[in-house]
Short mmCIF file of C-alpha atoms and ligand atoms in Angstrom, two decimals:
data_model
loop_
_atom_site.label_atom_id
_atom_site.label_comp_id
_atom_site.label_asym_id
_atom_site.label_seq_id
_atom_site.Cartn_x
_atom_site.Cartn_y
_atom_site.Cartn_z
CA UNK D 1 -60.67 53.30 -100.13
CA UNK D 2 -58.84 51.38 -102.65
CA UNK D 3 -58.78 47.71 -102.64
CA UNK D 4 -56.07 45.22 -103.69
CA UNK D 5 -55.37 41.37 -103.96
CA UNK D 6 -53.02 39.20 -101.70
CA UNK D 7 -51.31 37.77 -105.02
CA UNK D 8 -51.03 41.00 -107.23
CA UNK D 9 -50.77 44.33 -105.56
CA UNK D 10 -51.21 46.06 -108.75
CA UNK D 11 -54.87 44.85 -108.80
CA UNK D 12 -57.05 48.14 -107.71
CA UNK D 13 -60.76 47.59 -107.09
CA UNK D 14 -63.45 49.37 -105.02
CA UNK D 15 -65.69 48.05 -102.15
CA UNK D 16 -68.76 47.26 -104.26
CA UNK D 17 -66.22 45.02 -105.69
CA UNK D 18 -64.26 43.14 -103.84
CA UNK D 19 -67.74 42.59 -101.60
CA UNK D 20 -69.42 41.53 -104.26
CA UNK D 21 -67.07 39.13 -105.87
CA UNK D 22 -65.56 37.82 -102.85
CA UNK D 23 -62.20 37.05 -104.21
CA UNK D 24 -60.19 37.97 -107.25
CA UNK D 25 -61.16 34.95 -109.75
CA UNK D 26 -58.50 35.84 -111.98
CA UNK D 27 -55.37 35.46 -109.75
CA UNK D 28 -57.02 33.85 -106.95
CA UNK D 29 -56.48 36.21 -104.28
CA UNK D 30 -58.06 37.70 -101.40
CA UNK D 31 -58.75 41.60 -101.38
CA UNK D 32 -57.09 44.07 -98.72
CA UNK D 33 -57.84 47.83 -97.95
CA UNK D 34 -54.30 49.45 -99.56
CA UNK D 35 -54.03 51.55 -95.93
CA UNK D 36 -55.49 50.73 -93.02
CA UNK D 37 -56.20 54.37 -92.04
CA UNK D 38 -55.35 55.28 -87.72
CA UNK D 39 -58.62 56.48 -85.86
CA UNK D 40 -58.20 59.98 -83.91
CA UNK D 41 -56.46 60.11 -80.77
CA UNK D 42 -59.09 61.89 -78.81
CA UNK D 43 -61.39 59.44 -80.13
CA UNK D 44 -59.03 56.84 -78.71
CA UNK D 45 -58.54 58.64 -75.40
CA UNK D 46 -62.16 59.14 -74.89
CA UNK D 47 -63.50 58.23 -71.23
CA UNK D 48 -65.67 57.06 -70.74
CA UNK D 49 -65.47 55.18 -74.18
CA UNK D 50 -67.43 55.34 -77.04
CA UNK D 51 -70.34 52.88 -77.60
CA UNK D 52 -69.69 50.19 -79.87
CA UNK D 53 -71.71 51.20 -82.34
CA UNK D 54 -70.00 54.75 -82.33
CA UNK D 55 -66.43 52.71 -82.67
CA UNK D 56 -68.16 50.59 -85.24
CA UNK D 57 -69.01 53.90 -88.01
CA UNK D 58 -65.61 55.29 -87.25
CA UNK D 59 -64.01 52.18 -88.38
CA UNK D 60 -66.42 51.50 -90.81
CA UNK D 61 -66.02 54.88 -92.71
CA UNK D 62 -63.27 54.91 -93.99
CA UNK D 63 -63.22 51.58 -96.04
CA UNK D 64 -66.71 52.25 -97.62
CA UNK D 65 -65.54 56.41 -98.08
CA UNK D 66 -67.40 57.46 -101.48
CA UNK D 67 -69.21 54.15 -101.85
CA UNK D 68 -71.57 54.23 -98.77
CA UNK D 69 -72.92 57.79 -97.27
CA UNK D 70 -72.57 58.21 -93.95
CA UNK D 71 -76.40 58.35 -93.10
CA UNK D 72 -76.47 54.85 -94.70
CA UNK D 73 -73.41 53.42 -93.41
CA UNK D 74 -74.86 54.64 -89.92
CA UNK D 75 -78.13 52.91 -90.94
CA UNK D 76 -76.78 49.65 -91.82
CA UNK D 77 -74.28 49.38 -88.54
CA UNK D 78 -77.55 50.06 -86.06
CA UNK D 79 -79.58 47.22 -88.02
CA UNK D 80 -76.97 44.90 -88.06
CA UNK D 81 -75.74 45.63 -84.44
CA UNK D 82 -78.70 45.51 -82.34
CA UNK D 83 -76.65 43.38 -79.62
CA UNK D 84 -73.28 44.38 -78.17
CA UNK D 85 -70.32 42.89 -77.59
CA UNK D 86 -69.89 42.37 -73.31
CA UNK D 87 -66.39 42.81 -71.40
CA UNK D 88 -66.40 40.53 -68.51
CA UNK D 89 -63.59 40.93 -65.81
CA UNK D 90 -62.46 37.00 -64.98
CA UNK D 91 -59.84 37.06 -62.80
CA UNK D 92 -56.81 39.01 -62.04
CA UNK D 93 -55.23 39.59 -65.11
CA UNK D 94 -58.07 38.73 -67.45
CA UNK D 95 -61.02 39.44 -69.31
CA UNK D 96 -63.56 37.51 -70.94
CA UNK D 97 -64.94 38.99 -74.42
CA UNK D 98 -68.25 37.40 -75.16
CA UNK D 99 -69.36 37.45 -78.39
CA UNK D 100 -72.18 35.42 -78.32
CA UNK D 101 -75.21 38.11 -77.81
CA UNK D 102 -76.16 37.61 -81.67
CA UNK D 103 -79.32 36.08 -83.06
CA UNK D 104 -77.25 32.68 -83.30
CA UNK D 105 -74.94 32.87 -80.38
CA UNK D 106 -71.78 32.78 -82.32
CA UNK D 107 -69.41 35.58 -83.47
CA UNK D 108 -69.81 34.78 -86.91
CA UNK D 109 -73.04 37.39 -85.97
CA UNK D 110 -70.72 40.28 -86.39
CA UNK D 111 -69.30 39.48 -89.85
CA UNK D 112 -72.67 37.96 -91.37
CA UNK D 113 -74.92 40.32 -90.24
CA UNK D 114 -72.85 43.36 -91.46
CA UNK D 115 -72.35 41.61 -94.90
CA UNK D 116 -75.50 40.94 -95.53
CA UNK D 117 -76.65 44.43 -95.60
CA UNK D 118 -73.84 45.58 -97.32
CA UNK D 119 -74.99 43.28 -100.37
CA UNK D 120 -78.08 43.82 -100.00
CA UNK D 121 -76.86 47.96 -100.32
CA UNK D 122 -74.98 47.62 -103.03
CA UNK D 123 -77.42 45.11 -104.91
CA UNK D 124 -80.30 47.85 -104.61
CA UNK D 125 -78.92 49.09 -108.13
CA UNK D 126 -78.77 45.87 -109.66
CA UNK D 127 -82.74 45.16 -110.45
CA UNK D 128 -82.92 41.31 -109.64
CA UNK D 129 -82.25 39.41 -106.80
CA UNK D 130 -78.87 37.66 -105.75
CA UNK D 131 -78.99 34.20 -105.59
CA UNK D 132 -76.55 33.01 -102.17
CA UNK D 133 -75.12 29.45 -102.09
CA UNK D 134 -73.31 28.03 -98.53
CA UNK D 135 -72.72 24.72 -97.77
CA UNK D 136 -72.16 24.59 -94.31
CA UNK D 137 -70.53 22.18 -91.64
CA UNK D 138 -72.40 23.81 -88.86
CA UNK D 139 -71.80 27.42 -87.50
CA UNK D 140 -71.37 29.55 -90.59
CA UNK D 141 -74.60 28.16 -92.21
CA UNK D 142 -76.66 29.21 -89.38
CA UNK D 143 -74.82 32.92 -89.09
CA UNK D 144 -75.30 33.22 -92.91
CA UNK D 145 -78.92 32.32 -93.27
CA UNK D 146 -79.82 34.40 -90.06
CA UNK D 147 -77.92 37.55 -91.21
CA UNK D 148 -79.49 37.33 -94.53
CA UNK D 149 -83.34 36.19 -93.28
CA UNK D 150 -85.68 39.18 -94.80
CA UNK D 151 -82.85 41.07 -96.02
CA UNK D 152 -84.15 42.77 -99.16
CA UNK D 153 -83.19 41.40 -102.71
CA UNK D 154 -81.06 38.47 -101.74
CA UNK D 155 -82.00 34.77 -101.21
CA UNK D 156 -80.10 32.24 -99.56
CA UNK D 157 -79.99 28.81 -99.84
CA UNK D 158 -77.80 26.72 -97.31
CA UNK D 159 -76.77 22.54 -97.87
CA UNK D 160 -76.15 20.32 -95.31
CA UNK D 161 -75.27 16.90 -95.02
CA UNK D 162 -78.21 14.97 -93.66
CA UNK D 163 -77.29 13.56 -90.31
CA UNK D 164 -73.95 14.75 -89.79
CA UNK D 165 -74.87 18.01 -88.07
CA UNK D 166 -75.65 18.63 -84.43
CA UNK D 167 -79.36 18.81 -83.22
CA UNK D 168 -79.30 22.36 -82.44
CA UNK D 169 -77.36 23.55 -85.56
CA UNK D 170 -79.96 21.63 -87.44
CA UNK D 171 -82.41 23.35 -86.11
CA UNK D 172 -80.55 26.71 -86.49
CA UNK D 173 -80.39 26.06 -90.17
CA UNK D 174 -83.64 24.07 -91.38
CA UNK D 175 -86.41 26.55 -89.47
CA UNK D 176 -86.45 29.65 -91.81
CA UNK D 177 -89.19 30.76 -94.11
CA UNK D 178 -88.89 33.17 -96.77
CA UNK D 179 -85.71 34.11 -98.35
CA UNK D 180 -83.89 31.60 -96.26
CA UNK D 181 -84.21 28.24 -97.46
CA UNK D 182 -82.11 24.62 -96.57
CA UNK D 183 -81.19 21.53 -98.23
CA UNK D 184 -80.52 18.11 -96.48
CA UNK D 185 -77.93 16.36 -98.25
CA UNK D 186 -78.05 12.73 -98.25
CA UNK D 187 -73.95 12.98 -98.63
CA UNK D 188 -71.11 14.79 -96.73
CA UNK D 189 -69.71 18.34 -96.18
CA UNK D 190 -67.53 17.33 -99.41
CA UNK D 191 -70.53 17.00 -101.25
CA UNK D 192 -72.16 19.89 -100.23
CA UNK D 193 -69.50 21.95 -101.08
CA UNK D 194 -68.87 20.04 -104.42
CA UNK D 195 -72.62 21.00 -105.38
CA UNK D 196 -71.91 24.28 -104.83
CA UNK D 197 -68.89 24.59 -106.81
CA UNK D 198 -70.32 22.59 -109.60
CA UNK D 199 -73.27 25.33 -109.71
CA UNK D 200 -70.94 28.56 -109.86
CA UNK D 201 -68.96 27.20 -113.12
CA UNK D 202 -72.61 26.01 -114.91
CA UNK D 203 -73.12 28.83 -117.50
CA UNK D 204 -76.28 27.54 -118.44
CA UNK D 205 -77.41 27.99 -114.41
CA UNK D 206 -75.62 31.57 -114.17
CA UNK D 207 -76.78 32.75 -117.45
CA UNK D 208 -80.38 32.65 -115.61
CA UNK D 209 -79.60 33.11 -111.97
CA UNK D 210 -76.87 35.70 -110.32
CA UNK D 211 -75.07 33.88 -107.97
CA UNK D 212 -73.18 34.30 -104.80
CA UNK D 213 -70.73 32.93 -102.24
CA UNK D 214 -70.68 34.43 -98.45
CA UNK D 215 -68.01 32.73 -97.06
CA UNK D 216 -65.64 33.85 -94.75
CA UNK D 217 -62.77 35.29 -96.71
CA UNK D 218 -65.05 37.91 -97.71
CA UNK D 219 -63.82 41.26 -96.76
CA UNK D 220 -66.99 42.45 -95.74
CA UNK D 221 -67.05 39.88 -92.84
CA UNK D 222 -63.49 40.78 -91.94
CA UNK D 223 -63.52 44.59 -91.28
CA UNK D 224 -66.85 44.15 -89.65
CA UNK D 225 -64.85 41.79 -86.86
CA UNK D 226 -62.16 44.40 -86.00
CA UNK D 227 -65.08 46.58 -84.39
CA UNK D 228 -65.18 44.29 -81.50
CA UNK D 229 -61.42 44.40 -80.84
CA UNK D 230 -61.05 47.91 -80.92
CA UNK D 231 -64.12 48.66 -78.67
CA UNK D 232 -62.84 45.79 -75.87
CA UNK D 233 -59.45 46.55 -75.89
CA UNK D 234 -60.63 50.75 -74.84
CA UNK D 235 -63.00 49.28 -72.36
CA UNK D 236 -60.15 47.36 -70.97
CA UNK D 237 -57.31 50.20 -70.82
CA UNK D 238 -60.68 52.46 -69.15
CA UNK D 239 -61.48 49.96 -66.94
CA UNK D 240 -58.91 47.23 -65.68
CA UNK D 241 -56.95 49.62 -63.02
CA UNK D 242 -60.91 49.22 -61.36
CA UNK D 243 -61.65 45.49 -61.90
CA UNK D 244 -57.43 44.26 -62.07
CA UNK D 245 -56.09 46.63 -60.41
CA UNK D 246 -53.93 46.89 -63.28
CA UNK D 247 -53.14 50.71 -63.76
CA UNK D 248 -52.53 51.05 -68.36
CA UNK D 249 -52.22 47.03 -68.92
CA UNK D 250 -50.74 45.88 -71.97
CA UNK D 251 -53.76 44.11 -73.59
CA UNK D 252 -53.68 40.81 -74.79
CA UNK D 253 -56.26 39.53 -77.30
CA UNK D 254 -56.04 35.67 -76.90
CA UNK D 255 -57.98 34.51 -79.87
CA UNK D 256 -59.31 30.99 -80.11
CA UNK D 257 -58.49 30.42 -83.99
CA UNK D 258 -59.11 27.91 -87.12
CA UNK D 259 -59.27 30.09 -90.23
CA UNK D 260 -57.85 32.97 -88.53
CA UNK D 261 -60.38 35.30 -90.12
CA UNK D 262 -61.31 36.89 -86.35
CA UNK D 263 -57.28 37.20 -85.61
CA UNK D 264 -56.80 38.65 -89.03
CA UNK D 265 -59.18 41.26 -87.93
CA UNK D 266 -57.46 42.17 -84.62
CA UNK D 267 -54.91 42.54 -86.76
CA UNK D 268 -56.37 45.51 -88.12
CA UNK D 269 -58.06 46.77 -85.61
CA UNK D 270 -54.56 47.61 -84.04
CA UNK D 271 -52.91 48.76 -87.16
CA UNK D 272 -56.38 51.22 -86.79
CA UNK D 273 -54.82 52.26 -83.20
CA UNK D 274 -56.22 49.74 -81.35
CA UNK D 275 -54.37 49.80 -77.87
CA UNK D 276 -53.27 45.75 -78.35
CA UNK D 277 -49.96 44.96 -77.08
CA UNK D 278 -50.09 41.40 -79.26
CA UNK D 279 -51.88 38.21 -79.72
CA UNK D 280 -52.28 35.12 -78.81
CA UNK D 281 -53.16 32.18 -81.43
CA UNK D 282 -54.84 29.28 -79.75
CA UNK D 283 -55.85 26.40 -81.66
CA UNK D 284 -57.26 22.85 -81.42
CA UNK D 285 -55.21 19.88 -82.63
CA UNK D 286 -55.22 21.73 -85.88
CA UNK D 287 -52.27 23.65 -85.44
CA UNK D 288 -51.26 24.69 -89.11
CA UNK D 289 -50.45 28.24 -87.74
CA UNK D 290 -48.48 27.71 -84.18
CA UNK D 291 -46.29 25.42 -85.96
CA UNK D 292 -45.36 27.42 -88.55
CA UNK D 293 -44.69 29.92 -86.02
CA UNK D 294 -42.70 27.92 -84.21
CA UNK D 295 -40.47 26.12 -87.16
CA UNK D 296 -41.14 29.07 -89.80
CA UNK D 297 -42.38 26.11 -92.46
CA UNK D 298 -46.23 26.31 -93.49
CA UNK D 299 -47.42 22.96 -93.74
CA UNK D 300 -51.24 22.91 -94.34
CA UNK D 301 -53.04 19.68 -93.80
CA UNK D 302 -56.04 17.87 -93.72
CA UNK D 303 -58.56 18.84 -90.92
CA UNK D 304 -59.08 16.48 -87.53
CA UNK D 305 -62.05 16.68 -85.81
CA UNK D 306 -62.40 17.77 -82.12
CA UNK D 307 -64.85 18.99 -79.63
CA UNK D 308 -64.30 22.77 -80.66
CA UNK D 309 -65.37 22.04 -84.45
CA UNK D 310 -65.94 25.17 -85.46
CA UNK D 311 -61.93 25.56 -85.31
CA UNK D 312 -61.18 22.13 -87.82
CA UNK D 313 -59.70 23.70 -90.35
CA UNK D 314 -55.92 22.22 -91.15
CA UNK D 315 -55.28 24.82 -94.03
CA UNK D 316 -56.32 28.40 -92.89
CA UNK D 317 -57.36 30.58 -95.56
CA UNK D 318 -56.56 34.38 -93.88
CA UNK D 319 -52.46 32.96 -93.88
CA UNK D 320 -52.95 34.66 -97.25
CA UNK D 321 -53.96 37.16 -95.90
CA UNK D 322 -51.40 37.37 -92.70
CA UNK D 323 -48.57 36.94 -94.48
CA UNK D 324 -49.40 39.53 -97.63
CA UNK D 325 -49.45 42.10 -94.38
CA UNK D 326 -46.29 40.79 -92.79
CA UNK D 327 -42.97 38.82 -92.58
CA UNK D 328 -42.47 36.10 -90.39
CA UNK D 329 -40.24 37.83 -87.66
CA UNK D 330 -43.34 40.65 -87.85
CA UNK D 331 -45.83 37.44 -86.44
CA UNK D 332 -43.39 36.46 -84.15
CA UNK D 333 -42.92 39.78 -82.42
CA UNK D 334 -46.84 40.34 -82.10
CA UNK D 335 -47.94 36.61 -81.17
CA UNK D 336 -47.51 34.26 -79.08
CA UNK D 337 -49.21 31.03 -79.88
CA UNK D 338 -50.55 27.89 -78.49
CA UNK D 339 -52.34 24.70 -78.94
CA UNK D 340 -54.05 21.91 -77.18
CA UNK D 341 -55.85 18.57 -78.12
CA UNK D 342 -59.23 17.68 -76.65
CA UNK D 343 -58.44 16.42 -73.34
CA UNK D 344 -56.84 19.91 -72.48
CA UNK D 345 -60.39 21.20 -74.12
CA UNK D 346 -62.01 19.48 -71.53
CA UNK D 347 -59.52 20.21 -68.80
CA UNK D 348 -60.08 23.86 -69.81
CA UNK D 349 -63.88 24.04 -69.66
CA UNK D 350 -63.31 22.29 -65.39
CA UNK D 351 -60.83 24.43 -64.81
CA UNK D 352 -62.13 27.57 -65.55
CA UNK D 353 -65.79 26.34 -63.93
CA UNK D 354 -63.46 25.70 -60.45
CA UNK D 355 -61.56 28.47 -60.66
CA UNK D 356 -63.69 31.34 -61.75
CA UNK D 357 -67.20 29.96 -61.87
CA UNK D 358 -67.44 31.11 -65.46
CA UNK D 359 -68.87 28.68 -68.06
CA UNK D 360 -66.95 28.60 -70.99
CA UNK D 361 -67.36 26.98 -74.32
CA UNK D 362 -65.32 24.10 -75.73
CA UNK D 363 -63.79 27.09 -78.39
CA UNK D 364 -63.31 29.68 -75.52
CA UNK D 365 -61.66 27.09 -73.43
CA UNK D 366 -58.35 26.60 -75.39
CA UNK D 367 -58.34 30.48 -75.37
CA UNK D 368 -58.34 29.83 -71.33
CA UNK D 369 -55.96 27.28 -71.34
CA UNK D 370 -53.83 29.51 -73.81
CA UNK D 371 -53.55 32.29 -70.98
CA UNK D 372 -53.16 30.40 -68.25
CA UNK D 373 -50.08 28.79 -69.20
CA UNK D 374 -48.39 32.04 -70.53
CA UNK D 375 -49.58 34.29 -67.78
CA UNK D 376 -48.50 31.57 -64.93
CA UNK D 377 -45.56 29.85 -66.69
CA UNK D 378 -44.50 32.80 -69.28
CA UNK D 379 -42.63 31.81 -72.70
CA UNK D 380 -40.60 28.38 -72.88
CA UNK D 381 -37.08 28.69 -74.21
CA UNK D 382 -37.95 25.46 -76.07
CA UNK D 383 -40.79 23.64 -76.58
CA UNK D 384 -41.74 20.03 -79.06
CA UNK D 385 -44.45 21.81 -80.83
CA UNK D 386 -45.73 18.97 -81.56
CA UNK D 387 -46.65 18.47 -77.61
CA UNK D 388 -49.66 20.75 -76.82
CA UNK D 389 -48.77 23.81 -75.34
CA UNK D 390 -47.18 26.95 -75.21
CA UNK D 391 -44.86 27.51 -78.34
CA UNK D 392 -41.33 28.22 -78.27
CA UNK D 393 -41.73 32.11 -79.49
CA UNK D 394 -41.34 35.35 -77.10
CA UNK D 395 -43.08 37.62 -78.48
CA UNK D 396 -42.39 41.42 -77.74
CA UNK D 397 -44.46 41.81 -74.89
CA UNK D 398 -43.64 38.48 -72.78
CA UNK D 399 -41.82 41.45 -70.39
CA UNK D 400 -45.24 42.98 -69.26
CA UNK D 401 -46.46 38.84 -68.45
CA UNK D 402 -43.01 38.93 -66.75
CA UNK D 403 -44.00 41.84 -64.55
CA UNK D 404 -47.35 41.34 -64.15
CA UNK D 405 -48.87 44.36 -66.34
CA UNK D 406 -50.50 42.03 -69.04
CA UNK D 407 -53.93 42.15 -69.05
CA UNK D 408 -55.64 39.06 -71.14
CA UNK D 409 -58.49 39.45 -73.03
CA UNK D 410 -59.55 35.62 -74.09
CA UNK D 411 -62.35 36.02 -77.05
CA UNK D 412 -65.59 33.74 -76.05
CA UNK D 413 -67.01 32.73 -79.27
CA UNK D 414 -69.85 31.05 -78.88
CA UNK D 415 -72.29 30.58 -76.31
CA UNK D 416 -71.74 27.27 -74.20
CA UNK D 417 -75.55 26.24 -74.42
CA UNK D 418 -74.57 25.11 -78.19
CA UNK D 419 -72.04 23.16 -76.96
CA UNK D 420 -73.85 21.57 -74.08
CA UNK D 421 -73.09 17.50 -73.98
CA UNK D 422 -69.23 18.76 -73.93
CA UNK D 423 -69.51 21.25 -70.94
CA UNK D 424 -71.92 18.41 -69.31
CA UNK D 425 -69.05 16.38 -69.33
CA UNK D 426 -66.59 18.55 -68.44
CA UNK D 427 -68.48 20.43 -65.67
CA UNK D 428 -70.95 17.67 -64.77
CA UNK D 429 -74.08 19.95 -65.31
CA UNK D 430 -75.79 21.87 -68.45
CA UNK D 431 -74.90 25.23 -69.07
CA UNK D 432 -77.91 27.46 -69.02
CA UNK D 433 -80.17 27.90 -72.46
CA UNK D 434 -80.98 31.41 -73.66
CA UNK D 435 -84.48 31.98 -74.98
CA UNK D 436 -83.91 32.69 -78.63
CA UNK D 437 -82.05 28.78 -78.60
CA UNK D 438 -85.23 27.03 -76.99
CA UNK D 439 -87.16 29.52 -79.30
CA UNK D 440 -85.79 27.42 -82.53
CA UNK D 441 -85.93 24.30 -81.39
CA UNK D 442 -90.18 24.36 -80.64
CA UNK D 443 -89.69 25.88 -84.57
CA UNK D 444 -90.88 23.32 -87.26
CA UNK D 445 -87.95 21.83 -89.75
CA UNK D 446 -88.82 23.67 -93.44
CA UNK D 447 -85.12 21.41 -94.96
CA UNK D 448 -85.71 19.82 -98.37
CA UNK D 449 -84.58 16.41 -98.93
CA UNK D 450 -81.72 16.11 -101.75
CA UNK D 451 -80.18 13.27 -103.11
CA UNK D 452 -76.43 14.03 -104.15
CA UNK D 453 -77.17 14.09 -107.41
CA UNK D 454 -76.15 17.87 -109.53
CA UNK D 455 -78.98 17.53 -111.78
CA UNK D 456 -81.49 16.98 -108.99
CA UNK D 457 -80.23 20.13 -107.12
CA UNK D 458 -79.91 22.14 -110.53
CA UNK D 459 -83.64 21.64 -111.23
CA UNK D 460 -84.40 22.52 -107.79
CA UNK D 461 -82.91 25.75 -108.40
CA UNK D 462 -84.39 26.40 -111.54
CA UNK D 463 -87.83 25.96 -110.05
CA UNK D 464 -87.62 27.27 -106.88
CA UNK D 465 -85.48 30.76 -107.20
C1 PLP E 1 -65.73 30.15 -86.78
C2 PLP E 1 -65.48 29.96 -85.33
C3 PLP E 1 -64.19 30.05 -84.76
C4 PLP E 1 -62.95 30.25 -85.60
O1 PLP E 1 -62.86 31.53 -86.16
P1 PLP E 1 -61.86 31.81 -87.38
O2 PLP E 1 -62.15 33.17 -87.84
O3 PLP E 1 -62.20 30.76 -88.42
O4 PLP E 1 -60.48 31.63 -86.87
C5 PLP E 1 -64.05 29.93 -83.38
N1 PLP E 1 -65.11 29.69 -82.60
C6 PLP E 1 -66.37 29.59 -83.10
C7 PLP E 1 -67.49 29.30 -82.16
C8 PLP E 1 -66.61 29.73 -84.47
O5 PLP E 1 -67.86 29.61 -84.93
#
């Protein structure tokens, strides 16, 4: 497969490359497949379907064709993926997707885990080790440094700011040993990510250590993240005339969003021949993306914070990407979209509880809420999109919501028990812990203290890598 850049399509590149470099430093663009190559139809059709891991090399292949043998591509996808996606049937015309059953019960699983060994594959040839720096708000610290924990030839180290991160994510990030190391920031995220970015342009620092970013624009975290959609969505048109008694629903993937990396990938999981009818794009407060939708202007923003966190981002970075694959009336036809501020989180976590008995997260929720206003209430004509809600947009397949043949699929995408003081709240109990969560917090804390200071965290480097 040949690779090109959002900004320049006459930039070619392979895998090795784009994965390795992350984005295009010279125009600063984020790399694409050229094609995004349709899977066979009887491997579509199969039923019962194929296992996920099965639908994971067959999507896989292609993208890594000449770069990565099949006996290794195979090898990487089982290590990576040794939890599955589940399909849950909640209600009458919808589906829960959790994709929480990873090491840090978050999706970010699926991306990390697969990047990590790709890098570590491709670094093999390289004869020293790669050197990863994250600073991390929460979630994608704890993914990264998991994914990467014992992978050969690559170290990570992860920054946080020092009190400003929940008790669990703490933990999630501060308990490895090994190649997995953290720093507690006595600053903010800013900081953190000013550190960082002050490292990558030292030449002094780079002529001694290779460095590395991980971060979610990444191809290699992208493609990775289509695997999931592709595999639901056949479980869904094999299964739902059993649990929904909907004979062939048009699926919906309602996608709980904030830098639309995981839509971005659904997105190519049906160009792939996914059987999605469209999409829905739920946000928190930050709603960059159903606005723009709505009005056709882009406006990105600075970030609010709410209870679903891991969605605050006001200026998401896979637009780029989105709009590089297609025009505006293109989005409009596919999604429908949706946001809500953190009362309706709340109201979404209760509701669901009351209605379905399900626990869902505070991220999963606005995905609930998202569904339950278009399946029950359908498409506005108009809408203040400033008013949380359902945005003014039909998309092509608001006929099959009309007549009942939609089937959603709301993505869950992270496990409640990290968000527990909010579901408390909402639901007036805990949500249940899982044993690899009460497994890292009886861990001890290995963080290193860090003043803000570049020099401080330069020397640190220098002795410690
Ligand atoms: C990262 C994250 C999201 C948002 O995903 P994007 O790809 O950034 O849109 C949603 N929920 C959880 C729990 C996350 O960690």
């Amino acid at each position: 497969m040949i690779y090109t850049d959002t900004r320049d399509s006459s930039v070619k590149t392979t895998f090795k490359n784009a994965v390795l470099s992350g984005m295009n430093k010279e125009t600063g663009g984020l790399y694409i497949p050229v094609s995004f190559p349709k899977l066979d139809q009887d491997f579509l059709n199969k039923n019962p379907e194929p296992s996920f891991r099965e639908v994971a090399f067959q999507m896989a292949k292609p993208y890594v064709d000449g770069e990565i043998p099949d006996e290794d591509l195979m090898a990487i996808i089982q290590d990576a993926y040794n939890f599955n996606p589940k399909v849950v049937p909640l209600d009458k015309n919808s589906y829960v997707l959790e994709l929480f059953h990873g090491p840090t019960c978050a999706f970010k699983d699926f991306g990390a885990r697969f990047m990590a060994r790709v890098m570590s594959y491709f670094n093999k040839d390289e004869g020293s080790n790669l050197h990863i720096l994250v600073a991390t708000s929460g979630d994608t610290g704890s993914a990264v440094g998991s994914a990467f924990h014992n992978v050969p030839g690559i170290d990570v180290t992860i920054l946080y700011p020092e009190g400003k991160i929940s008790h669990i994510q703490e933990k999630q990030l501060s308990t490895f040993t090994g190649n997995v190391r953290a720093l507690k920031v006595k600053g903010t995220f800013d900081d953190c990510q000013k550190l960082v970015k002050t490292a990558f342009t030292d030449e002094e620092l780079r002529a001694k250590l290779r460095l590395s970013s991980a971060n979610s624009i990444n191809i290699s975290r992208l493609l990775p993240q289509a695997f999931y959609y592709m595999y639901s969505s056949l479980v869904v048109k094999n299964r739902s005339a059993l649990d929904t008694k909907i004979e062939n629903p048009d699926v919906v993937m309602v996608v709980p969003s904030g830098n639309f990396g995981n839509l971005t990938s659904g997105l190519i999981a049906k160009e792939m021949g996914a059987p999605i009818a469209g999409f829905v794009a739920a946000t928190n407060s930050n709603r960059t993306i159903p606005d723009w939708i709505a009005t056709g202007d882009y406006n990105a923003r600075p970030s609010v914070e709410t209870f679903a966190n891991a969605m605050d981002v006001g200026a998401p970075s896979n637009y780029e990407r989105i709009k590089a694959m297609y025009t505006l009336d293109q989005v409009r036809e596919m999604f429908g979209s949706y946001w809500t501020d953190n009362e309706g989180i709340k109201d979404g976590i209760k509701k669901c509880n009351e209605k379905t008995g399900y626990i869902i997260d505070p991220h999963g929720a606005i995905g609930y809420q998202a569904w339950e206003a278009i399946k029950n209430e359908g498409f506005p004509a108009s809408a203040d999109y400033e008013k949380p809600g359902v945005t003014a947009n039909k998309p092509a397949w608001a006929s099959s919501v009309e007549n009942k043949t939609a089937v959603g699929v709301i993505l869950e995408t992270a496990n409640p028990a990290k968000f527990g003081n909010v579901v408390c709240d909402a639901i007036g109990r805990e949500p249940p812990v899982p044993q690899r969560l009460i497994d890292i917090m009886n861990l001890p804390d290995q963080a290193v203290s860090m003043e803000n200071d570049y020099e401080q965290f330069k020397a640190w480097l220098l002795a410690n890598l």
